[in-house]
Every structure is written in C-alpha cells, then in structure tokens.
Amino acid sequence: MRLFIAIQLSESMRNAISDVQYLLKRQGVRGNYTPRENLHLTLVFIGEYNDPDRVHDIIEHIPIEPFELSLNGMGAFGDLWWIGLEPSGELQGYVRRLRHVMAEAGIPFDRKRFSPHITMLRRASIDIMKVGIQPVGTAKMVVDHASLMRSERGRSGMIYTEI
C-alpha cells in the first residue's frame, strides 16, 4: 500500500486553489492539474508500507491542538507548482512530533525537510516566472486532525482515499 499522512483541505481552501488553477488555464498554462478532490497538505510521505494500522495508531496517539492554516502565495519546484501557507509553528511542531514517533516505531518515511505546500500543477508547460504569481485569496481553515491516506493509480490519475 502506498501511504501518506495529510491534512484534508476545507472547501474554502479548495475553492481558492481551484480559482488559481482556472486563472492559469485561461493564461494557457498546460500540465497535470491536481483535481480538486485530491488537493491536500502532505505531512509525512510513507510510500509502500503494508501495516496501516500501526500508522493509524500513531496518528491517534499524537493529538493536534487545533490551529489555523492560511494560504499564502504560490511558487514552484521546477515544473511542479504549489500554493504556499502562512508559517505555522503549530504545524511544524505537530509534524516534528509525528515524525519522531514514527522513527521510534521503525516506520519508514521520506525524511526530506518538511516544506509545507499544496501541489496544484505538475509538469507545467512553461516557467512560473513567465506567468507571474497569481493572487491566491485569503482562505483559512482550522486543523484539528490528520488523515492517513492511501494512493492508488486510477485510469485518469491518482486516487487518494482516507483510511
């Protein structure tokens, strides 16, 4: 099973990101846009792992004190374009605790530095600097839980399912 831990986005955040995607499409930017239902914030990418119950137990035993997330700008890692978030000490602390407990439990995960972003476009047809940064809006949400997600390849792309 291909697994990751994520924060599911509120409707207002999905709406704001969908609006940016619409503007980019109108400007002729082609690529693989993340479908609205797949928009999320990955906290920990686990990859192939066949014991989701162990991961689920860890998520349940690391409480989240509710905190606010706010969208903030956009950027790119090469041809992957993303929407950014306002800096959040609460988010960083939660991810740090989550990764610490997972490492102690021997659950493998991608140990790259956590850089909070929401992927909205892969394989963009042009460089982001040629389009310019789009207005993202002021969508906010309160985070009070994380979700264990399974990723499967479907006929028209990836399908993400909460476990």
Tab-separated table of C-alpha atoms in Angstrom:
chain	number	residue	atom	x	y	z
A	1	MET	CA	0.000	0.000	0.000
A	2	ARG	CA	1.267	3.480	-0.873
A	3	LEU	CA	0.554	5.656	2.179
A	4	PHE	CA	0.927	9.232	3.376
A	5	ILE	CA	-0.344	11.372	6.242
A	6	ALA	CA	-2.122	14.551	5.212
A	7	ILE	CA	-4.413	17.364	6.183
A	8	GLN	CA	-7.602	17.386	4.152
A	9	LEU	CA	-8.428	20.897	2.980
A	10	SER	CA	-11.588	22.865	3.711
A	11	GLU	CA	-13.954	23.794	0.899
A	12	SER	CA	-12.846	27.437	1.073
A	13	MET	CA	-9.214	26.404	0.551
A	14	ARG	CA	-10.145	24.073	-2.311
A	15	ASN	CA	-12.180	26.900	-3.868
A	16	ALA	CA	-9.288	29.375	-3.631
A	17	ILE	CA	-6.841	26.909	-5.203
A	18	SER	CA	-9.321	25.933	-7.918
A	19	ASP	CA	-9.689	29.649	-8.743
A	20	VAL	CA	-5.912	29.949	-9.220
A	21	GLN	CA	-5.887	26.839	-11.417
A	22	TYR	CA	-8.693	28.342	-13.522
A	23	LEU	CA	-6.741	31.591	-14.000
A	24	LEU	CA	-3.626	29.660	-15.026
A	25	LYS	CA	-5.571	27.577	-17.553
A	26	ARG	CA	-7.056	30.775	-19.024
A	27	GLN	CA	-3.496	32.082	-19.441
A	28	GLY	CA	-2.608	28.956	-21.434
A	29	VAL	CA	-0.582	27.116	-18.803
A	30	ARG	CA	-0.820	23.423	-19.585
A	31	GLY	CA	0.182	20.468	-17.424
A	32	ASN	CA	-1.307	17.964	-14.991
A	33	TYR	CA	-3.531	19.975	-12.684
A	34	THR	CA	-4.304	18.372	-9.330
A	35	PRO	CA	-8.019	17.519	-9.289
A	36	ARG	CA	-9.991	19.434	-6.680
A	37	GLU	CA	-10.757	16.255	-4.698
A	38	ASN	CA	-7.017	15.428	-4.467
A	39	LEU	CA	-5.866	18.786	-3.059
A	40	HIS	CA	-4.250	18.215	0.355
A	41	LEU	CA	-1.265	19.103	2.519
A	42	THR	CA	1.136	16.163	2.882
A	43	LEU	CA	2.667	15.977	6.346
A	44	VAL	CA	4.586	12.701	6.013
A	45	PHE	CA	5.067	10.611	2.874
A	46	ILE	CA	5.452	6.958	3.839
A	47	GLY	CA	5.355	5.189	0.482
A	48	GLU	CA	4.957	1.425	0.209
A	49	TYR	CA	4.025	0.078	3.634
A	50	ASN	CA	1.609	-2.728	4.445
A	51	ASP	CA	0.667	-2.019	8.056
A	52	PRO	CA	-1.681	0.983	8.004
A	53	ASP	CA	-2.998	0.081	11.470
A	54	ARG	CA	0.393	0.905	13.047
A	55	VAL	CA	0.431	4.295	11.329
A	56	HIS	CA	-3.175	4.957	12.274
A	57	ASP	CA	-2.374	4.196	15.932
A	58	ILE	CA	0.427	6.759	15.887
A	59	ILE	CA	-1.835	9.436	14.388
A	60	GLU	CA	-4.474	8.751	17.047
A	61	HIS	CA	-1.922	8.986	19.876
A	62	ILE	CA	-0.432	12.321	18.815
A	63	PRO	CA	-3.158	14.856	19.486
A	64	ILE	CA	-3.443	18.040	17.495
A	65	GLU	CA	-4.204	21.167	19.408
A	66	PRO	CA	-6.423	22.953	16.854
A	67	PHE	CA	-4.588	25.621	14.877
A	68	GLU	CA	-5.239	27.794	11.853
A	69	LEU	CA	-3.776	27.363	8.372
A	70	SER	CA	-3.874	30.202	5.831
A	71	LEU	CA	-2.962	30.173	2.154
A	72	ASN	CA	-0.051	32.406	1.208
A	73	GLY	CA	1.262	32.826	-2.327
A	74	MET	CA	2.493	30.346	-4.847
A	75	GLY	CA	5.786	29.026	-6.112
A	76	ALA	CA	7.447	26.169	-7.944
A	77	PHE	CA	9.924	23.356	-7.603
A	78	GLY	CA	10.917	23.226	-11.277
A	79	ASP	CA	7.792	22.292	-13.260
A	80	LEU	CA	5.787	21.437	-10.115
A	81	TRP	CA	3.729	24.439	-8.996
A	82	TRP	CA	2.353	24.820	-5.499
A	83	ILE	CA	0.323	27.036	-3.203
A	84	GLY	CA	2.105	28.103	-0.034
A	85	LEU	CA	0.933	28.536	3.544
A	86	GLU	CA	1.495	31.173	6.194
A	87	PRO	CA	4.255	29.999	8.551
A	88	SER	CA	2.805	27.994	11.446
A	89	GLY	CA	4.772	26.914	14.488
A	90	GLU	CA	1.896	24.638	15.470
A	91	LEU	CA	2.051	22.823	12.111
A	92	GLN	CA	5.839	22.476	12.264
A	93	GLY	CA	5.650	21.172	15.849
A	94	TYR	CA	2.986	18.608	15.011
A	95	VAL	CA	4.953	17.281	12.029
A	96	ARG	CA	8.121	17.111	14.135
A	97	ARG	CA	6.314	15.064	16.841
A	98	LEU	CA	4.695	12.809	14.245
A	99	ARG	CA	7.998	12.065	12.507
A	100	HIS	CA	9.787	11.485	15.815
A	101	VAL	CA	7.268	8.848	16.956
A	102	MET	CA	7.228	7.192	13.525
A	103	ALA	CA	11.031	6.942	13.534
A	104	GLU	CA	10.971	5.432	17.049
A	105	ALA	CA	8.378	2.890	15.871
A	106	GLY	CA	10.548	1.928	12.888
A	107	ILE	CA	8.013	3.037	10.296
A	108	PRO	CA	9.824	4.135	7.131
A	109	PHE	CA	9.069	7.582	5.689
A	110	ASP	CA	10.603	10.210	3.446
A	111	ARG	CA	12.940	12.213	5.689
A	112	LYS	CA	13.301	15.244	3.433
A	113	ARG	CA	12.891	18.546	5.242
A	114	PHE	CA	9.210	19.402	5.677
A	115	SER	CA	8.307	22.269	3.362
A	116	PRO	CA	4.557	22.884	3.679
A	117	HIS	CA	2.899	23.336	0.282
A	118	ILE	CA	-0.134	22.174	-1.663
A	119	THR	CA	0.700	20.788	-5.106
A	120	MET	CA	-1.663	22.238	-7.719
A	121	LEU	CA	0.142	21.510	-11.023
A	122	ARG	CA	2.711	19.006	-12.245
A	123	ARG	CA	4.665	19.174	-15.490
A	124	ALA	CA	3.792	22.824	-16.122
A	125	SER	CA	4.259	23.768	-19.779
A	126	ILE	CA	6.162	26.994	-19.021
A	127	ASP	CA	8.345	28.510	-16.321
A	128	ILE	CA	6.395	30.073	-13.459
A	129	MET	CA	8.302	33.360	-13.847
A	130	LYS	CA	6.815	33.827	-17.350
A	131	VAL	CA	3.301	33.763	-15.906
A	132	GLY	CA	3.874	35.603	-12.672
A	133	ILE	CA	2.495	34.875	-9.249
A	134	GLN	CA	-1.295	34.686	-9.179
A	135	PRO	CA	-3.436	36.069	-6.343
A	136	VAL	CA	-4.334	33.205	-4.027
A	137	GLY	CA	-7.019	34.707	-1.844
A	138	THR	CA	-7.287	34.631	1.918
A	139	ALA	CA	-8.733	31.191	2.595
A	140	LYS	CA	-8.201	29.865	6.106
A	141	MET	CA	-9.147	26.744	7.994
A	142	VAL	CA	-8.807	25.261	11.451
A	143	VAL	CA	-6.859	21.996	11.584
A	144	ASP	CA	-7.944	19.576	14.280
A	145	HIS	CA	-6.881	16.202	12.855
A	146	ALA	CA	-4.643	14.486	10.318
A	147	SER	CA	-5.667	11.707	7.955
A	148	LEU	CA	-3.950	8.520	6.844
A	149	MET	CA	-4.289	8.347	3.073
A	150	ARG	CA	-3.806	5.601	0.503
A	151	SER	CA	-2.667	6.495	-3.004
A	152	GLU	CA	-3.629	4.308	-5.977
A	153	ARG	CA	-3.178	4.816	-9.699
A	154	GLY	CA	-6.538	5.028	-11.473
A	155	ARG	CA	-7.471	5.318	-15.148
A	156	SER	CA	-7.310	9.102	-15.117
A	157	GLY	CA	-4.657	9.686	-12.486
A	158	MET	CA	-4.090	9.170	-8.806
A	159	ILE	CA	-6.927	8.343	-6.419
A	160	TYR	CA	-6.462	9.314	-2.769
A	161	THR	CA	-8.600	7.522	-0.194
A	162	GLU	CA	-8.710	8.190	3.533
A	163	ILE	CA	-8.170	5.024	5.540
